[in-house]
Amino acid sequence: MAQPRYQQIADDIRRRIASGVLPPGAPLSSETEMVVEYGAARETIRKAIATLRAEGLISTAKARGSFVRPRWPIRRLGADRYKVETRQRDEQPAEKATSFTKDQGIDWSAYTMDKDFTEVPADERLAELLQVAVGTPLLRRHFVFRSHGVPQQISTSYLLLDMVGGTPVADPTNEPWPGGNIAQLATLGITVDQVREQVRTRMPTLDEARTLGIGESVPVLTITRTMLAAGRPVEAAVDIVLPGDRVELDYVIDLGSP
Amino acid sequence: MAQPRYQQIADDIRRRIASGVLPPGAPLSSETEMVVEYGAARETIRKAIATLRAEGLISTAKARGSFVRPRWPIRRLGADRYKVETRQRDEQPAEKATSFTKDQGIDWSAYTMDKDFTEVPADERLAELLQVAVGTPLLRRHFVFRSHGVPQQISTSYLLLDMVGGTPVADPTNEPWPGGNIAQLATLGITVDQVREQVRTRMPTLDEARTLGIGESVPVLTITRTMLAAGRPVEAAVDIVLPGDRVELDYVIDLGSP
DNA sequence: CAGTGGTCTAGACCACGCT
DNA sequence: GCGTGGTCTAGACCACTGT
């Protein structure tokens, strides 16, 4: 036994998916059919299927069957997406909006959001990110971005209540706001000049998987984002959650000796 | 059956790991022991164990037993890791090396690598990244970086053979090279002034999971990196694979209006 | 109601590590 | 040689989906 039987079977199915014999969305043979096709016990077949599911190649549905997982087009979040936000404010009509939307050839009007604005005190982590005392009142804004009904991003953003309380920024009905956070802060006279992003990956929670419309075996990218104005943190987004099968983050690092 | 038996068993073991009853490195009961302890069939026990292994909580060793996996600290790959590489070349002793290593408080001497240097013609993707014709001869360098024996990174880097053929850079015995790629290219008179990173996430292949020592359901971060000198691509790394449970990527985006 | 994937059992043989 | 985890089999019952 050079290779376990279940891996040979998984390899065979993987090959047929890669070659297009089994296109996205196509049903696999049922387990009982595979028992005959491969001449193996059902549990052996199931182990092969489990391998492929863990890789995210297929999904299984109770009482319905196993299917090749559809592949989504990649959405690129460009390194310049924030720069465009600032430039657009001065030079371009608002409808053109940010590269966040431009990348997909759509504008903000195609976006729908779930919004949830609340006031919360800063916990330890937020206090450190925003460089304020624990307990400082914050405006917590929770968003689910959708484009043409397809969920694209979950994010939870925090702003200093001192800074935005009573302003249009704190009014949920103004969302979605063309130009995003940076444009919003600009209306308050705050010029964001630096954005820091800390990128990690993990498996989604059950809720996140449902909200983003991804399988439980599709990882997510998470970003902790801090916006700085004159070296001072003015906004923190602790858990921007992006579906890992549809997103690519694009960064450019300039090394010109300063 | 509110919850499957194997999940109850997995939960029980998970709880004992979380609470410290089973500390990192501790052996679990053997499967045959668990059959008695939990009063379940061995395959049911094995499914519980498989769940925990996939989560990266435990590791199993043939003929030795199952053990609680030690947890590794998060390694931060800073936004300035490339800048440090260039600065270090001029101002610091080579032993201090890059922030890639500095972040962990270790130096290059703690690194061991698997190296594999070959010559390959550019395929379509590489040709586009490096802006050369398809078929252009490239030097392909495959690395597995380890720090104190712990796998940290798999990468495959491509350089123009025209540029590096016959130089010390093309000699595997010179690896690991303090200061990394940028220092290497500097010795050839090439000054890298821009680095582009495209970040994605996906599930690891079985091979990658084994090489990186992560569970099969621990996602990986992948980076496609391009190094540019005077606007021209000089190096491309198509698939830098990082273990998602112990890496954070840190980027800073400057918005100073140019 | 027939067919599906999900769970579970009680066996079996194997390669491998330890002592 | 004994105990370990890895693989595999041939059954069984269940909850659920589709028609």
Coordinates of C-alpha atoms (C1' of nucleotides) in Angstrom, one line a residue:
Chain A
M1 CA 0.0 0.0 0.0
A2 CA 2.1 2.9 -1.3
Q3 CA -0.7 5.3 -0.6
P4 CA -3.8 4.8 1.5
R5 CA -6.8 3.9 -0.6
Y6 CA -8.8 6.9 0.6
Q7 CA -6.1 9.2 -0.6
Q8 CA -6.0 7.6 -4.0
I9 CA -9.7 8.1 -4.2
A10 CA -9.4 11.7 -3.1
D11 CA -6.7 12.3 -5.6
D12 CA -8.8 10.9 -8.4
I13 CA -11.7 13.1 -7.6
R14 CA -9.4 16.1 -7.1
R15 CA -8.0 15.5 -10.6
R16 CA -11.5 15.4 -12.1
I17 CA -12.3 18.7 -10.5
A18 CA -9.1 20.3 -11.6
S19 CA -9.5 19.1 -15.2
G20 CA -13.0 20.3 -15.4
V21 CA -14.6 16.9 -15.8
L22 CA -16.5 17.9 -12.6
P23 CA -17.3 21.6 -13.1
P24 CA -18.3 23.9 -10.2
G25 CA -21.7 23.0 -8.9
A26 CA -21.7 19.5 -10.3
P27 CA -22.9 16.7 -8.1
L28 CA -20.5 13.9 -7.2
S29 CA -21.6 10.3 -7.4
S30 CA -23.5 9.3 -4.2
E31 CA -21.5 7.5 -1.6
T32 CA -23.2 4.2 -2.3
E33 CA -22.4 4.6 -6.0
M34 CA -18.8 5.3 -5.2
V35 CA -18.7 2.1 -3.1
V36 CA -19.3 0.2 -6.4
E37 CA -17.2 2.5 -8.6
Y38 CA -14.1 2.2 -6.4
G39 CA -14.8 -1.1 -4.8
A40 CA -14.2 0.2 -1.3
A41 CA -16.2 0.3 1.9
R42 CA -18.4 3.3 2.5
E43 CA -16.4 4.6 5.4
T44 CA -13.3 4.6 3.1
I45 CA -15.2 6.6 0.5
R46 CA -16.4 9.0 3.2
K47 CA -12.8 9.5 4.4
A48 CA -11.8 10.6 0.9
I49 CA -14.8 12.9 0.7
A50 CA -13.9 14.4 4.2
T51 CA -10.4 15.2 2.9
L52 CA -11.8 17.1 -0.1
R53 CA -14.3 19.0 2.1
A54 CA -11.5 20.0 4.4
E55 CA -9.6 21.5 1.5
G56 CA -12.7 23.5 0.5
L57 CA -13.0 21.8 -2.8
I58 CA -16.5 20.3 -2.3
S59 CA -19.4 20.7 0.0
T60 CA -21.7 18.1 1.3
A61 CA -25.4 18.4 2.1
K62 CA -27.3 16.0 4.1
A63 CA -29.9 14.0 2.2
R64 CA -29.0 15.9 -1.0
G65 CA -25.5 14.9 -2.1
S66 CA -22.0 16.2 -2.5
F67 CA -21.2 19.0 -4.9
V68 CA -18.1 20.7 -6.4
R69 CA -17.9 24.1 -4.6
P70 CA -18.5 27.0 -7.0
R71 CA -15.5 29.4 -7.4
W72 CA -16.1 33.1 -6.9
P73 CA -14.4 35.8 -8.8
I74 CA -11.6 37.4 -6.8
R75 CA -12.2 40.9 -5.4
R76 CA -9.0 42.9 -5.1
L77 CA -8.6 45.4 -2.4
G78 CA -5.9 47.6 -3.8
A79 CA -3.1 49.2 -1.8
D80 CA -4.4 52.5 -3.1
R81 CA -7.9 52.1 -1.9
Y82 CA -7.5 54.7 0.8
K83 CA -5.6 57.1 -1.3
V84 CA -8.4 57.1 -3.8
E85 CA -10.7 58.0 -1.0
T86 CA -8.9 61.1 -0.2
R87 CA -8.3 62.2 -3.7
Q88 CA -11.9 61.5 -4.8
R89 CA -13.1 63.9 -2.1
D90 CA -11.5 66.8 -3.9
E91 CA -11.3 65.9 -7.6
Q92 CA -14.0 63.4 -8.5
P93 CA -17.7 63.3 -8.3
A94 CA -18.9 61.3 -5.4
E95 CA -20.5 58.7 -7.5
K96 CA -17.2 57.3 -8.6
A97 CA -16.4 56.6 -4.9
T98 CA -13.6 54.5 -3.7
S99 CA -11.5 51.9 -5.3
F100 CA -13.1 49.5 -2.9
T101 CA -16.1 49.7 -5.2
K102 CA -14.3 50.7 -8.4
D103 CA -12.5 47.4 -8.4
Q104 CA -15.7 45.7 -9.0
G105 CA -16.9 48.2 -11.5
I106 CA -19.9 49.2 -9.4
D107 CA -20.6 52.2 -7.3
W108 CA -22.0 52.7 -3.8
S109 CA -25.6 52.6 -5.0
A110 CA -25.1 48.9 -5.5
Y111 CA -24.3 48.5 -1.9
T112 CA -26.7 47.6 0.8
M113 CA -25.8 47.5 4.4
D114 CA -26.9 46.2 7.8
K115 CA -26.1 49.0 10.2
D116 CA -26.0 48.9 14.0
F117 CA -24.8 52.0 15.9
T118 CA -24.3 51.8 19.6
E119 CA -22.3 53.6 22.3
V120 CA -19.8 51.5 24.3
P121 CA -17.0 52.1 26.7
A122 CA -13.4 51.2 25.5
D123 CA -12.2 47.9 26.6
E124 CA -8.5 47.1 27.1
R125 CA -7.8 46.3 23.5
L126 CA -9.6 49.3 22.1
A127 CA -8.1 51.6 24.6
E128 CA -4.6 50.6 23.5
L129 CA -5.4 50.9 19.8
L130 CA -7.0 54.3 20.2
Q131 CA -4.6 55.4 22.9
V132 CA -7.3 56.5 25.3
A133 CA -8.2 55.4 28.8
V134 CA -10.2 52.2 29.4
G135 CA -13.9 53.2 29.7
T136 CA -13.7 56.1 27.3
P137 CA -17.1 56.4 25.5
L138 CA -16.9 55.2 21.9
L139 CA -19.3 55.0 18.9
R140 CA -19.5 51.4 17.8
R141 CA -20.6 51.0 14.2
H142 CA -21.3 47.5 13.0
F143 CA -21.7 47.0 9.2
V144 CA -22.4 44.2 6.8
F145 CA -21.6 45.3 3.3
R146 CA -23.3 43.7 0.4
S147 CA -22.8 44.2 -3.3
H148 CA -25.7 43.2 -5.5
G149 CA -26.9 41.1 -2.5
V150 CA -23.7 39.2 -2.2
P151 CA -22.1 39.7 1.3
Q152 CA -18.6 41.1 1.0
Q153 CA -17.5 42.3 4.4
I154 CA -18.4 42.4 8.0
S155 CA -16.8 45.2 10.0
T156 CA -17.0 46.8 13.4
S157 CA -15.6 50.3 13.6
Y158 CA -15.0 52.4 16.7
L159 CA -14.8 56.2 16.8
L160 CA -14.2 58.5 19.8
L161 CA -17.7 59.7 20.8
D162 CA -16.1 63.0 21.8
M163 CA -15.1 63.5 18.3
V164 CA -18.2 62.5 16.3
G165 CA -21.1 62.7 18.8
G166 CA -23.9 64.8 17.4
T167 CA -22.3 65.0 13.9
P168 CA -23.7 63.5 10.7
V169 CA -21.1 60.7 11.1
A170 CA -23.0 59.4 14.1
D171 CA -26.2 59.2 12.1
P172 CA -26.8 55.7 10.7
T173 CA -29.2 57.0 8.1
N174 CA -26.3 58.7 6.3
E175 CA -24.8 55.3 5.5
P176 CA -23.5 54.2 3.1
W177 CA -21.4 57.3 2.9
P178 CA -19.6 57.8 -0.4
G179 CA -15.9 57.8 0.1
G180 CA -16.1 55.9 3.4
N181 CA -14.5 56.6 6.7
I182 CA -11.8 59.0 5.4
A183 CA -14.3 61.2 3.7
Q184 CA -16.5 61.1 6.8
L185 CA -13.7 62.3 9.0
A186 CA -12.7 64.9 6.5
T187 CA -16.1 66.6 6.9
L188 CA -15.2 67.0 10.6
G189 CA -11.9 68.6 9.7
I190 CA -9.8 65.5 10.5
T191 CA -7.3 64.5 7.8
V192 CA -6.3 60.9 8.0
D193 CA -2.8 60.6 6.8
Q194 CA -1.9 57.0 7.8
V195 CA -3.7 53.7 7.9
R196 CA -2.3 50.6 9.6
E197 CA -3.7 47.2 8.8
Q198 CA -2.9 44.0 10.7
V199 CA -3.9 41.0 8.7
R200 CA -4.6 37.5 10.0
T201 CA -6.6 34.5 9.0
R202 CA -8.7 32.0 10.9
M203 CA -11.8 29.8 10.4
P204 CA -15.1 31.6 10.5
T205 CA -17.6 31.4 13.3
L206 CA -20.8 29.7 12.4
D207 CA -22.5 33.2 12.3
E208 CA -19.8 34.7 10.1
A209 CA -20.0 31.8 7.7
R210 CA -23.8 32.2 7.4
T211 CA -23.6 36.0 7.1
L212 CA -20.9 35.9 4.4
G213 CA -22.5 33.0 2.6
I214 CA -19.4 30.8 2.7
G215 CA -18.9 27.2 3.8
E216 CA -17.7 26.5 7.2
S217 CA -14.5 25.2 5.7
V218 CA -13.7 28.5 3.9
P219 CA -11.2 30.6 6.0
V220 CA -11.7 34.3 6.5
L221 CA -9.2 37.1 6.4
T222 CA -9.4 39.5 9.3
I223 CA -8.0 43.0 9.5
T224 CA -7.5 45.2 12.5
R225 CA -7.3 48.7 11.0
T226 CA -6.2 51.8 12.7
M227 CA -6.6 55.3 11.0
L228 CA -4.2 57.9 12.2
A229 CA -4.4 61.7 11.8
A230 CA -1.1 63.5 12.6
G231 CA 0.1 60.4 14.4
R232 CA -3.0 60.1 16.6
P233 CA -5.4 57.2 16.2
V234 CA -8.9 58.5 15.3
E235 CA -10.6 55.2 14.2
A236 CA -10.1 51.6 14.9
A237 CA -11.8 48.6 13.2
V238 CA -11.1 45.6 15.3
D239 CA -12.4 42.8 13.2
I240 CA -13.0 43.4 9.5
V241 CA -14.0 40.0 8.3
L242 CA -13.6 39.1 4.6
P243 CA -14.5 35.9 2.8
G244 CA -11.2 34.2 2.0
D245 CA -12.4 32.6 -1.2
R246 CA -13.2 35.9 -2.9
V247 CA -10.7 38.5 -1.6
E248 CA -7.1 39.4 -2.3
L249 CA -5.4 42.2 -0.4
D250 CA -2.9 44.2 -2.3
Y251 CA -0.1 46.1 -0.6
V252 CA 2.8 48.2 -2.0
I253 CA 5.7 48.9 0.3
D254 CA 7.9 51.8 -0.8
L255 CA 11.6 51.6 0.2
G256 CA 12.7 55.0 -1.1
S257 CA 15.2 56.1 1.6
P258 CA 13.4 58.9 3.5
Chain B
M1 CA -29.0 12.4 20.3
A2 CA -28.7 16.2 20.8
Q3 CA -25.0 16.1 19.7
P4 CA -23.1 13.3 18.1
R5 CA -21.1 11.2 20.5
Y6 CA -17.8 11.9 18.9
Q7 CA -18.4 15.6 19.3
Q8 CA -19.2 15.2 23.0
I9 CA -16.0 13.3 23.4
A10 CA -14.0 16.0 21.5
D11 CA -15.6 18.7 23.6
D12 CA -14.6 16.9 26.8
I13 CA -11.0 16.6 25.7
R14 CA -11.0 20.2 24.4
R15 CA -12.3 21.4 27.8
R16 CA -9.5 19.5 29.6
I17 CA -6.9 21.1 27.3
A18 CA -8.4 24.6 27.7
S19 CA -8.5 24.2 31.5
G20 CA -4.9 23.1 31.7
V21 CA -5.7 19.6 33.0
L22 CA -4.0 18.5 29.9
P23 CA -1.1 20.9 29.5
P24 CA 0.9 21.4 26.2
G25 CA 3.0 18.3 25.5
A26 CA 0.9 16.0 27.7
P27 CA -0.1 12.6 26.3
L28 CA -3.7 11.7 25.8
S29 CA -5.0 8.4 26.9
S30 CA -4.5 5.8 24.2
E31 CA -7.4 5.0 21.9
T32 CA -8.0 1.6 23.4
E33 CA -8.1 3.2 26.8
M34 CA -10.6 5.8 25.7
V35 CA -12.8 3.0 24.3
V36 CA -13.2 1.9 27.9
E37 CA -13.3 5.4 29.4
Y38 CA -16.0 6.7 27.1
G39 CA -17.7 3.4 26.3
A40 CA -17.6 4.0 22.6
A41 CA -16.3 2.1 19.6
R42 CA -12.7 2.8 18.6
E43 CA -13.7 4.5 15.3
T44 CA -15.9 6.9 17.2
I45 CA -13.0 7.8 19.5
R46 CA -10.8 8.2 16.4
K47 CA -13.3 10.6 14.9
A48 CA -13.2 12.8 18.0
I49 CA -9.4 12.7 17.9
A50 CA -9.4 13.6 14.2
T51 CA -11.6 16.6 14.9
L52 CA -9.1 17.9 17.5
R53 CA -6.1 17.2 15.3
A54 CA -7.8 19.1 12.4
E55 CA -8.2 22.1 14.8
G56 CA -4.6 22.0 15.5
L57 CA -5.1 21.3 19.2
I58 CA -3.4 17.9 19.3
S59 CA -0.9 15.9 17.2
T60 CA -0.8 12.2 16.8
A61 CA 2.3 10.1 16.3
K62 CA 2.1 6.6 14.9
A63 CA 3.1 4.0 17.5
R64 CA 3.8 6.7 20.1
G65 CA 0.5 8.3 21.0
S66 CA -1.5 11.5 20.9
F67 CA -0.2 14.7 22.5
V68 CA -1.4 18.2 23.3
R69 CA 0.2 20.5 20.8
P70 CA 2.4 23.2 22.2
R71 CA 1.0 26.7 21.3
W72 CA 3.3 29.0 19.4
P73 CA 3.4 32.7 19.9
I74 CA 2.2 35.0 17.2
R75 CA 5.0 36.1 14.8
R76 CA 4.5 39.6 13.5
L77 CA 5.7 40.4 10.1
G78 CA 6.1 44.2 10.3
A79 CA 5.4 46.6 7.5
D80 CA 9.0 47.8 7.9
R81 CA 10.6 44.4 7.5
Y82 CA 11.9 45.2 4.1
K83 CA 13.1 48.7 5.0
V84 CA 15.1 47.2 7.8
E85 CA 16.7 44.9 5.3
T86 CA 18.1 47.8 3.4
R87 CA 19.0 49.9 6.4
Q88 CA 20.8 47.0 8.0
R89 CA 23.0 46.6 5.0
D90 CA 24.7 50.0 5.7
E91 CA 24.4 50.6 9.4
Q92 CA 24.2 47.4 11.3
P93 CA 26.3 44.3 11.7
A94 CA 25.0 41.5 9.5
E95 CA 24.2 39.3 12.5
K96 CA 21.4 41.6 13.5
A97 CA 19.7 40.8 10.2
T98 CA 16.2 41.6 9.3
S99 CA 13.1 42.4 11.3
F100 CA 11.8 39.1 10.0
T101 CA 14.1 37.5 12.5
K102 CA 14.3 40.4 15.0
D103 CA 10.6 40.1 15.6
Q104 CA 11.3 36.8 17.3
G105 CA 14.4 37.9 19.1
I106 CA 16.5 35.5 17.2
D107 CA 19.0 35.8 14.5
W108 CA 19.7 34.0 11.2
S109 CA 21.9 31.5 12.9
A110 CA 18.8 30.0 14.5
Y111 CA 17.4 29.3 11.1
T112 CA 17.7 26.1 9.2
M113 CA 16.4 25.7 5.7
D114 CA 15.5 23.2 3.1
K115 CA 16.8 24.6 -0.2
D116 CA 16.1 23.5 -3.7
F117 CA 17.5 25.5 -6.6
T118 CA 16.6 24.7 -10.1
E119 CA 16.3 26.4 -13.5
V120 CA 12.9 26.7 -15.1
P121 CA 11.4 28.5 -18.0
A122 CA 8.8 31.2 -17.2
D123 CA 5.2 30.1 -17.4
E124 CA 2.4 32.5 -18.2
R125 CA 1.9 33.8 -14.7
L126 CA 5.6 34.3 -14.0
A127 CA 6.1 36.0 -17.3
E128 CA 3.4 38.5 -16.4
L129 CA 4.7 39.1 -12.9
L130 CA 8.3 39.6 -14.1
Q131 CA 7.3 41.3 -17.3
V132 CA 9.4 38.9 -19.5
A133 CA 8.5 36.6 -22.4
V134 CA 7.1 33.2 -21.7
G135 CA 10.0 30.7 -21.6
T136 CA 12.5 33.1 -20.3
P137 CA 15.1 31.1 -18.1
L138 CA 14.5 31.7 -14.4
L139 CA 16.3 30.5 -11.2
R140 CA 13.7 28.9 -9.0
R141 CA 14.6 28.7 -5.3
H142 CA 12.4 26.7 -3.0
F143 CA 12.8 27.3 0.7
V144 CA 11.4 25.9 3.9
F145 CA 12.4 28.3 6.8
R146 CA 12.6 26.9 10.3
S147 CA 13.4 28.7 13.5
H148 CA 14.6 26.5 16.3
G149 CA 13.2 23.6 14.3
V150 CA 9.8 25.1 14.0
P151 CA 8.6 25.5 10.4
Q152 CA 7.7 29.2 9.8
Q153 CA 7.4 29.6 6.1
I154 CA 7.4 27.9 2.7
S155 CA 8.4 30.0 -0.2
T156 CA 9.2 29.7 -3.9
S157 CA 11.1 32.6 -5.4
Y158 CA 12.0 33.3 -9.0
L159 CA 14.9 35.4 -10.3
L160 CA 16.0 36.2 -13.8
L161 CA 18.8 33.7 -14.7
D162 CA 20.3 36.4 -16.8
M163 CA 20.7 38.6 -13.8
V164 CA 22.0 36.1 -11.2
G165 CA 23.4 33.2 -13.1
G166 CA 27.0 32.5 -12.0
T167 CA 26.8 34.9 -9.1
P168 CA 26.9 34.0 -5.4
V169 CA 23.2 34.5 -5.2
A170 CA 22.7 31.4 -7.4
D171 CA 24.8 29.3 -5.0
P172 CA 22.6 27.4 -2.5
T173 CA 25.4 27.0 -0.1
N174 CA 25.3 30.7 0.6
E175 CA 21.8 30.4 2.2
P176 CA 20.6 31.5 4.6
W177 CA 21.9 34.9 3.5
P178 CA 21.7 37.6 6.2
G179 CA 19.4 40.4 5.1
G180 CA 17.5 38.3 2.7
N181 CA 16.6 38.9 -0.9
I182 CA 17.2 42.6 -0.9
A183 CA 20.7 42.3 0.5
Q184 CA 21.4 39.6 -2.0
L185 CA 20.3 41.8 -4.9
A186 CA 22.2 44.8 -3.5
T187 CA 25.5 42.8 -3.9
L188 CA 24.7 42.7 -7.6
G189 CA 24.2 46.4 -7.8
I190 CA 20.4 46.1 -7.9
T191 CA 18.5 48.4 -5.5
V192 CA 15.0 47.2 -4.7
D193 CA 12.9 50.3 -4.1
Q194 CA 9.4 48.8 -4.0
V195 CA 7.8 45.6 -2.8
R196 CA 4.3 44.5 -3.8
E197 CA 2.5 41.9 -1.8
Q198 CA -0.8 40.2 -2.7
V199 CA -2.3 38.5 0.3
R200 CA -4.8 35.7 0.2
T201 CA -5.9 32.8 2.4
R202 CA -6.9 29.2 1.8
M203 CA -6.8 25.8 3.4
P204 CA -3.4 24.1 3.3
T205 CA -2.8 21.0 1.2
L206 CA -2.0 17.9 3.2
D207 CA 1.7 18.4 2.3
E208 CA 1.7 22.0 3.5
A209 CA 0.0 21.2 6.7
R210 CA 2.5 18.5 7.4
T211 CA 5.5 20.7 6.5
L212 CA 4.3 23.6 8.6
G213 CA 3.2 21.4 11.4
I214 CA -0.3 22.8 11.5
G215 CA -3.7 21.0 11.7
E216 CA -5.5 20.3 8.4
S217 CA -8.1 22.8 9.3
V218 CA -5.8 25.7 10.2
P219 CA -5.8 28.0 7.2
V220 CA -2.6 29.5 5.7
L221 CA -1.8 33.0 4.5
T222 CA -0.3 33.1 1.0
I223 CA 1.6 36.0 -0.4
T224 CA 2.5 36.7 -4.0
R225 CA 5.5 39.1 -3.7
T226 CA 7.1 41.1 -6.4
M227 CA 10.3 43.1 -5.8
L228 CA 10.8 46.1 -8.1
A229 CA 14.0 48.1 -8.8
A230 CA 13.4 51.3 -10.7
G231 CA 9.9 50.2 -11.6
R232 CA 11.2 46.9 -13.1
P233 CA 10.3 43.5 -11.5
V234 CA 13.5 41.7 -10.4
E235 CA 12.1 39.0 -8.2
A236 CA 8.8 37.2 -7.8
A237 CA 7.7 34.8 -5.1
V238 CA 4.6 33.2 -6.2
D239 CA 3.5 31.2 -3.2
I240 CA 4.8 32.2 0.2
V241 CA 2.9 30.0 2.6
L242 CA 2.6 31.0 6.2
P243 CA 0.9 29.1 9.0
G244 CA -2.3 31.1 9.8
D245 CA -2.3 30.3 13.5
R246 CA 0.9 32.1 14.3
V247 CA 1.4 34.9 11.9
E248 CA 0.2 38.4 11.6
L249 CA 1.0 40.7 8.7
D250 CA 1.4 44.3 9.5
Y251 CA 1.1 47.0 6.9
V252 CA 1.2 50.8 7.0
I253 CA -0.3 52.8 4.2
D254 CA 0.9 56.4 4.1
L255 CA -1.6 58.9 2.6
G256 CA 0.6 62.0 2.6
S257 CA -0.6 63.8 -0.6
P258 CA 2.2 63.5 -3.1
Chain C
dC1 C1' -41.4 6.6 0.0
dA2 C1' -36.8 5.9 -1.8
dG3 C1' -32.3 7.8 -1.6
dT4 C1' -29.0 10.7 0.7
dG5 C1' -25.3 11.9 3.9
dG6 C1' -24.3 11.5 9.2
dT7 C1' -23.4 8.5 12.9
dC8 C1' -21.9 4.3 15.2
dT9 C1' -20.3 -0.5 16.0
dA10 C1' -17.3 -4.7 16.4
dG11 C1' -14.4 -6.7 14.4
dA12 C1' -9.6 -7.1 11.4
dC13 C1' -4.7 -6.4 9.7
dC14 C1' -0.7 -3.4 9.3
dA15 C1' 3.7 -0.6 10.1
dC16 C1' 6.1 1.3 13.4
dG17 C1' 8.2 2.9 18.2
dC18 C1' 9.7 1.4 22.1
dT19 C1' 12.0 -1.6 25.6
Chain D
dG1 C1' 7.0 -8.7 21.3
dC2 C1' 3.7 -5.5 22.9
dG3 C1' 1.2 -1.4 22.4
dT4 C1' 0.4 2.3 19.4
dG5 C1' -2.0 4.9 15.8
dG6 C1' -3.5 4.2 10.6
dT7 C1' -6.4 1.8 7.5
dC8 C1' -10.3 -0.9 6.1
dT9 C1' -14.6 -3.6 6.1
dA10 C1' -19.6 -4.9 6.4
dG11 C1' -22.9 -4.3 8.5
dA12 C1' -26.7 -1.0 11.1
dC13 C1' -30.0 3.0 12.3
dC14 C1' -31.1 7.8 11.9
dA15 C1' -32.8 12.4 10.1
dC16 C1' -33.6 14.7 6.3
dT17 C1' -34.8 16.0 1.2
dG18 C1' -36.9 15.2 -2.8
dT19 C1' -40.9 13.6 -5.4

